[in-house]
Coordinates of C-alpha atoms in Angstrom, one line a residue:
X1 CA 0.0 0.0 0.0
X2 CA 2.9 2.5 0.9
X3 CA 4.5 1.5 -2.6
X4 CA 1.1 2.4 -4.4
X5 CA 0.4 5.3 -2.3
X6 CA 4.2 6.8 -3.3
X7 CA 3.7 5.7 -6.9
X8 CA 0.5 7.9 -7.2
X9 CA 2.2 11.0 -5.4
X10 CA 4.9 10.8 -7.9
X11 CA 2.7 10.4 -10.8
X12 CA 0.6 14.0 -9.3
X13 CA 3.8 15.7 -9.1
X14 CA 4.8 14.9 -12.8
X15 CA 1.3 15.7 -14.0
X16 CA 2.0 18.9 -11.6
X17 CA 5.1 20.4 -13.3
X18 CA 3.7 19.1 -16.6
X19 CA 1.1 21.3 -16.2
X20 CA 3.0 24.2 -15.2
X21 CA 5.2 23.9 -17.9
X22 CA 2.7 23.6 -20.4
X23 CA 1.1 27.1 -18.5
X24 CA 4.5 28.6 -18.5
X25 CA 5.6 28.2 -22.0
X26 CA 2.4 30.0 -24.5
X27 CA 2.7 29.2 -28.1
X28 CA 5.2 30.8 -30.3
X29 CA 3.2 30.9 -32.9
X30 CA 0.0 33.2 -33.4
X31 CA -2.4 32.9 -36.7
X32 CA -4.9 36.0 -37.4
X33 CA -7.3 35.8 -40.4
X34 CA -8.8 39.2 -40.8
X35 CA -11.6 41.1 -43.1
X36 CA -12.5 44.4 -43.8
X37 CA -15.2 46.6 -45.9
X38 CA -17.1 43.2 -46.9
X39 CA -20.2 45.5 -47.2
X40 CA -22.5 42.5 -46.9
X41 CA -21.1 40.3 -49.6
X42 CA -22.0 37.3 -47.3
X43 CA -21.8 34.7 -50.2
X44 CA -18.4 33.6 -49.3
X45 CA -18.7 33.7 -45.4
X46 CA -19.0 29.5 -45.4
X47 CA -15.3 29.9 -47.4
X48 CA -14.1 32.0 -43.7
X49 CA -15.6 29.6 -42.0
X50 CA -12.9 26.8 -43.5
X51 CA -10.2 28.8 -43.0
X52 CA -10.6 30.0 -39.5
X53 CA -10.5 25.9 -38.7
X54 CA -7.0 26.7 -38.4
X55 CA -6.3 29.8 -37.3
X56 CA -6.7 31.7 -33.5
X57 CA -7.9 34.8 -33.9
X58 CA -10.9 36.4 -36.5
X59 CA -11.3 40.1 -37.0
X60 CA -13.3 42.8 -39.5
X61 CA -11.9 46.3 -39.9
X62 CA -15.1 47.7 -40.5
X63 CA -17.9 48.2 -43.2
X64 CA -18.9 44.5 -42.6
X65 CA -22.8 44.8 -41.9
X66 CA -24.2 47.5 -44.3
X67 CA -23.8 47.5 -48.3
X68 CA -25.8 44.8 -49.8
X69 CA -29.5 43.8 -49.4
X70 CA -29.6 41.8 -46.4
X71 CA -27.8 44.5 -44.8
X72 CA -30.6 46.7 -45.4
X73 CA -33.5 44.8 -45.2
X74 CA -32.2 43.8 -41.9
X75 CA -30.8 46.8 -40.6
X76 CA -27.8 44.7 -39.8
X77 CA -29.2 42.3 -37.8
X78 CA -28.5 39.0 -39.8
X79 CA -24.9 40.1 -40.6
X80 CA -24.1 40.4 -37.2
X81 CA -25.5 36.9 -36.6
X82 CA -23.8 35.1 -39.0
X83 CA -20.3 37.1 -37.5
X84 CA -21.1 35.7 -34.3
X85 CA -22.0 31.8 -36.1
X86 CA -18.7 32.3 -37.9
X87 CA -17.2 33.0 -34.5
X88 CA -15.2 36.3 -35.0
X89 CA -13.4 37.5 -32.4
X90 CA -13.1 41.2 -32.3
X91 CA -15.0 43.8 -35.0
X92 CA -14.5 48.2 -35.1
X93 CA -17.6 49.7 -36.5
X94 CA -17.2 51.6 -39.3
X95 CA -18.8 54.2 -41.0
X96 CA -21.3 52.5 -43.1
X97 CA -22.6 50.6 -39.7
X98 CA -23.8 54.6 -38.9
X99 CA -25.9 54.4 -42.4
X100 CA -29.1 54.4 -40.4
X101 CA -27.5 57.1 -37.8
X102 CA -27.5 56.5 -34.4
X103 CA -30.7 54.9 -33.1
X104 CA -30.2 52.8 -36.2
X105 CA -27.0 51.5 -35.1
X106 CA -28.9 51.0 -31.6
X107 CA -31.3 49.2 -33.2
X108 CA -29.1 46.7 -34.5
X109 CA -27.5 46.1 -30.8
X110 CA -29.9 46.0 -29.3
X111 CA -31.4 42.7 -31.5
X112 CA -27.8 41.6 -31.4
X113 CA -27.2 42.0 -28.1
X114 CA -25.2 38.8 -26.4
X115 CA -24.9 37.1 -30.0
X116 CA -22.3 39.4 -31.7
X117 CA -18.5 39.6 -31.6
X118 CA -16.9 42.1 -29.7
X119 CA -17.4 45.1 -31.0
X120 CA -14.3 47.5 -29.9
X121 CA -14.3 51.3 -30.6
X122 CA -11.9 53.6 -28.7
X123 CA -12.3 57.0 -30.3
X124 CA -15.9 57.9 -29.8
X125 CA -16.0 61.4 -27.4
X126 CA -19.1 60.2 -25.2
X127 CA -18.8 63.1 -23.3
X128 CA -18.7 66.0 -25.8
X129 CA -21.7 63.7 -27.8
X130 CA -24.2 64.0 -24.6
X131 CA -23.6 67.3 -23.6
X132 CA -24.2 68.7 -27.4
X133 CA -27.7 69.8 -27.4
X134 CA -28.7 68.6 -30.8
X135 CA -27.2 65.2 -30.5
X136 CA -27.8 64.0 -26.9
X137 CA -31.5 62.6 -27.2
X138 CA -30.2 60.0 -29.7
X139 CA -26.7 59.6 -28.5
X140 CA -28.2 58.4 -25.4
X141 CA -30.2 56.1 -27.1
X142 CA -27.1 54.3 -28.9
X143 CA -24.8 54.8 -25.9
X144 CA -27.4 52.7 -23.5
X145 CA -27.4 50.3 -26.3
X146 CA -23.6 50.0 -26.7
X147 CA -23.5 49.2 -23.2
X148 CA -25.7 46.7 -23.1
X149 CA -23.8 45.0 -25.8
X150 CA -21.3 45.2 -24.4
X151 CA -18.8 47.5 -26.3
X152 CA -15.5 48.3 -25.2
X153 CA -13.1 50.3 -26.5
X154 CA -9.9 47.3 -26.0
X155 CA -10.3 44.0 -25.3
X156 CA -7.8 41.0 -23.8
X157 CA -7.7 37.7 -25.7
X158 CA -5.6 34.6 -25.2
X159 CA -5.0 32.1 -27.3
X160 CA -2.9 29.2 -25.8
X161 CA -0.9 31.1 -23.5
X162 CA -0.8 34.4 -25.7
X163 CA -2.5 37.5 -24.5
X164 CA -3.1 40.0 -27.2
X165 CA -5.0 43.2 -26.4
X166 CA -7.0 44.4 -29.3
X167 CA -8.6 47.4 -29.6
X168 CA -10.5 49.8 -32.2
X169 CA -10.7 53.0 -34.0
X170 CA -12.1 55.1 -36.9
X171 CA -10.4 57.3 -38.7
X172 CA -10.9 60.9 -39.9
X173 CA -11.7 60.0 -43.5
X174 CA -14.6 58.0 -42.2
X175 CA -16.1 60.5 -39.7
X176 CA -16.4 62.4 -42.6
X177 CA -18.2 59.9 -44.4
X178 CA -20.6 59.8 -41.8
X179 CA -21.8 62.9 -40.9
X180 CA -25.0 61.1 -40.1
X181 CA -23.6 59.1 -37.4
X182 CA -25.0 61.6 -34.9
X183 CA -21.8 61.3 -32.5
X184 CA -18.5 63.5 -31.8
X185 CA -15.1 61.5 -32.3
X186 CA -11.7 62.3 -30.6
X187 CA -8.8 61.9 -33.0
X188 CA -7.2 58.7 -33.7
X189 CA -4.0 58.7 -33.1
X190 CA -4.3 60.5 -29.5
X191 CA -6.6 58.1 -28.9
X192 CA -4.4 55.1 -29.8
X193 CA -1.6 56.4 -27.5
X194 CA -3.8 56.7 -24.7
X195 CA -5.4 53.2 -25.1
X196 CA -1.6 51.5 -25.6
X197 CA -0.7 53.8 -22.8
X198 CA -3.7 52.1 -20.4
X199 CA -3.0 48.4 -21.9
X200 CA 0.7 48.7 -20.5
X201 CA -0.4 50.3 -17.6
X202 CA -3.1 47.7 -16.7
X203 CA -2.7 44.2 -18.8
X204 CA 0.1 41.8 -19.4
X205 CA 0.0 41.0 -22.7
X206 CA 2.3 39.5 -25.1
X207 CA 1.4 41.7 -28.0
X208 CA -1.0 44.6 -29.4
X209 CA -3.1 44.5 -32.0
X210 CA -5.3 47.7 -33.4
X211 CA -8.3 47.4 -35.8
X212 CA -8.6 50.0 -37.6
X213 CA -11.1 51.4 -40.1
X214 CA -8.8 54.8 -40.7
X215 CA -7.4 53.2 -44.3
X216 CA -4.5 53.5 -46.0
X217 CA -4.1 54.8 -50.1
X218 CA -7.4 54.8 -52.2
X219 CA -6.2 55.6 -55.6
X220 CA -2.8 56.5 -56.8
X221 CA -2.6 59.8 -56.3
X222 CA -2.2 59.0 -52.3
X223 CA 1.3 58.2 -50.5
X224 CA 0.8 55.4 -48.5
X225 CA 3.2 57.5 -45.7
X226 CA 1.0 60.4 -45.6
X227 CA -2.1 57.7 -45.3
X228 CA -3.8 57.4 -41.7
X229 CA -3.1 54.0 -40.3
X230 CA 0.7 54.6 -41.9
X231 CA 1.1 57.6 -39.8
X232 CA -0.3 55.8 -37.1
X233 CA 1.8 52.9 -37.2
X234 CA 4.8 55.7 -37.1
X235 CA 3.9 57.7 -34.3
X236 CA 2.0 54.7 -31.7
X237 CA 5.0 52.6 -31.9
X238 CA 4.1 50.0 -29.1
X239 CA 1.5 48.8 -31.7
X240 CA 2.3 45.5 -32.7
X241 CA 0.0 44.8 -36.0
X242 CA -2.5 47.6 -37.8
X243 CA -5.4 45.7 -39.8
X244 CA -6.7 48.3 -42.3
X245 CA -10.3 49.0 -43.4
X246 CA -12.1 52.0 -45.3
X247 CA -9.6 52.7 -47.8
X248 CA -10.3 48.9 -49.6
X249 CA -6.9 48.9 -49.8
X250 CA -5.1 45.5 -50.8
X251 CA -2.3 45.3 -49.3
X252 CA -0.2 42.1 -51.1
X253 CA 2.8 42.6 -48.4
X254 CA 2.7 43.6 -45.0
X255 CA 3.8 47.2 -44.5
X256 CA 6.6 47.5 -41.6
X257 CA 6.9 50.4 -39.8
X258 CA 9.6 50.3 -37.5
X259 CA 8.3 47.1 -35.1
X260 CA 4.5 47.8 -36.7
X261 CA 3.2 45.8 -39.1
X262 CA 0.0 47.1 -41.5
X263 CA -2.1 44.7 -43.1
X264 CA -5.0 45.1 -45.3
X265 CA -6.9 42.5 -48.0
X266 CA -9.0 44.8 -49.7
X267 CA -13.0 44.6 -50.1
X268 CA -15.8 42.4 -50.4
X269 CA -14.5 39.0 -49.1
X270 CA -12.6 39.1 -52.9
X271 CA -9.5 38.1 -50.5
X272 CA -9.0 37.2 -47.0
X273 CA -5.6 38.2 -45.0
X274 CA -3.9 35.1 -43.4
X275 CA -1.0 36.5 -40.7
X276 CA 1.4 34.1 -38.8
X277 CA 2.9 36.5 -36.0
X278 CA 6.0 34.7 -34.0
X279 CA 7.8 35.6 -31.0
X280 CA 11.1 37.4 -31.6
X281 CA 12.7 38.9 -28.4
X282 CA 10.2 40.7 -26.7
X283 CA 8.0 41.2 -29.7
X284 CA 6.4 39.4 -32.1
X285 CA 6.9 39.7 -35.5
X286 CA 5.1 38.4 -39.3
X287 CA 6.8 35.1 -40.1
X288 CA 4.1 34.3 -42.9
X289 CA 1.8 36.4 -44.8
X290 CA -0.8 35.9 -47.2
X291 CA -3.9 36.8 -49.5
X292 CA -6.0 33.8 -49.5
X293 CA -8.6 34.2 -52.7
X294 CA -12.0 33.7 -51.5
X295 CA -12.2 31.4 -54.8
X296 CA -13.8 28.3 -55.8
X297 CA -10.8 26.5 -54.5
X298 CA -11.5 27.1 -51.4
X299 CA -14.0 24.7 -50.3
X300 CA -17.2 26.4 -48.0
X301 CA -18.3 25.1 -44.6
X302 CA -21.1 22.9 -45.2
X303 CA -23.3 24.0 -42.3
X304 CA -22.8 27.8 -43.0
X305 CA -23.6 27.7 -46.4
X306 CA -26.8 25.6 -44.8

């Protein structure tokens, strides 16, 4: 009996430090598909479904619910639940999500409401919005209904032993192409220092990761360095990866920026981005990038297409 006793202690300390081990030592590397300005194109969500299989992390920059028919008819509603049946992650609203102005976007919370990815946006100036006269009534509306959601403006993830902090923004470009939006915003890139600023302050996370819907080059007239997520990328340093929406921009390579990468796999599921971040010192950096074609050879999840 004292044999058997000692030969099950042993075998609880082994599982013990296995365990702790295993705890101790997160995965090197990290795999983040990512969408932006899909403007309802929902066709090819059972071909993201396949791919995320194999991959950790699932985010939209933006422009995802509003732009085709079912976004309209719906208000939203169903593209939200099918982002939440494909199991994203983390989504920023952009400025098309504002087509139906505030109480619109309220609307479509508040039917999505504990179904929906996390929805992160940093930049919005609550504070300015309520106490401006003309915009309070309905800002109040959409700000009861963003907490009830559950909005935030960063969010911790981990993914086998990896903490990424994730968090959202939109850009100047698309404030302006939402005057109807009904809400003041603070600028971006004040905004993202703050947030990283706060996320080192409070978390301990391995990396951090910014969705942005502030864009990049439209046409080619535009500098990609004088573009909004370039700049931002520049002067926020402590970001670790930028995935792009608005602009539509694809971006065939990854941008670097100093220790900042910038992604971006243009528009209407035509291309999903494919990102393989791994550890290097104390950062982690793109050891694989791709543009994976949305095409008919990739083969759709049978029970999304359903």
């Amino acid at each position: 009996m004292r044999k058997f006793l000692s030969l099950l202690l042993t075998m609880a300390m082994v599982l013990s430090l296995a365990v702790t081990v295993n705890a101790a030592a997160p995965k090197e590397d990290i795999t983040i598909l990512h969408t932006n300005d899909v403007h309802c194109d929902y066709e090819k969500y059972a071909k993201v479904a396949t791919l995320h299989k194999s991959a950790d992390l699932l985010v939209d920059a933006g422009d995802h619910v509003q732009g085709g028919v079912i976004g309209t008819l719906s208000k939203g509603e169903y593209i939200v639940d099918i982002m939440n049946y494909l199991k994203y992650d983390a989504a920023v609203p952009g400025n098309h999500e504002f087509d139906y102005r505030a109480k619109g976007l309220a609307s479509m919370l508040q039917a999505a409401a504990g179904k929906g990815p996390q929805l992160l946006s940093a930049n919005i100036d609550w504070e300015k919005t309520l106490k401006d006269g003309s915009l309070k009534d309905d800002a109040k509306v959409l700000k009861e209904a963003c907490d009830a959601y559950g909005v935030k403006d960063y969010t911790v993830l981990d993914h086998d032993g990896v903490k990424m902090a994730v968090f959202g923004l939109l850009g100047e470009s698309a404030v302006e192409y939402a005057p109807e939006s009904g809400l003041i915003f603070k600028n971006a890139q004040q905004t993202a220092k703050n947030v990283v600023n706060e996320i080192k302050d409070k978390e301990d996370v391995d990396l951090i990761v910014c969705i942005s819907h502030c864009g990049t080059i439209e046409n080619e007239a535009d500098k990609l360095e004088e573009s909004e997520d370039y700049q931002l990328a520049e002067n926020v340093p402590d970001i670790d990866l930028i995935v792009s929406g608005h602009s539509h921009t694809t971006l065939d390579e990854p941008v670097q920026v100093g220790d900042t990468y910038l992604v971006s796999c243009g528009s209407y599921n035509t291309n999903m981005g494919h990102v393989v971040l791994k550890k290097d010192g104390d950062r982690y950096k793109i050891k694989d990038y791709e543009l994976v074609p949305l095409d008919e050879s990739v083969k759709g999840d049978a029970s999304v297409e359903a």
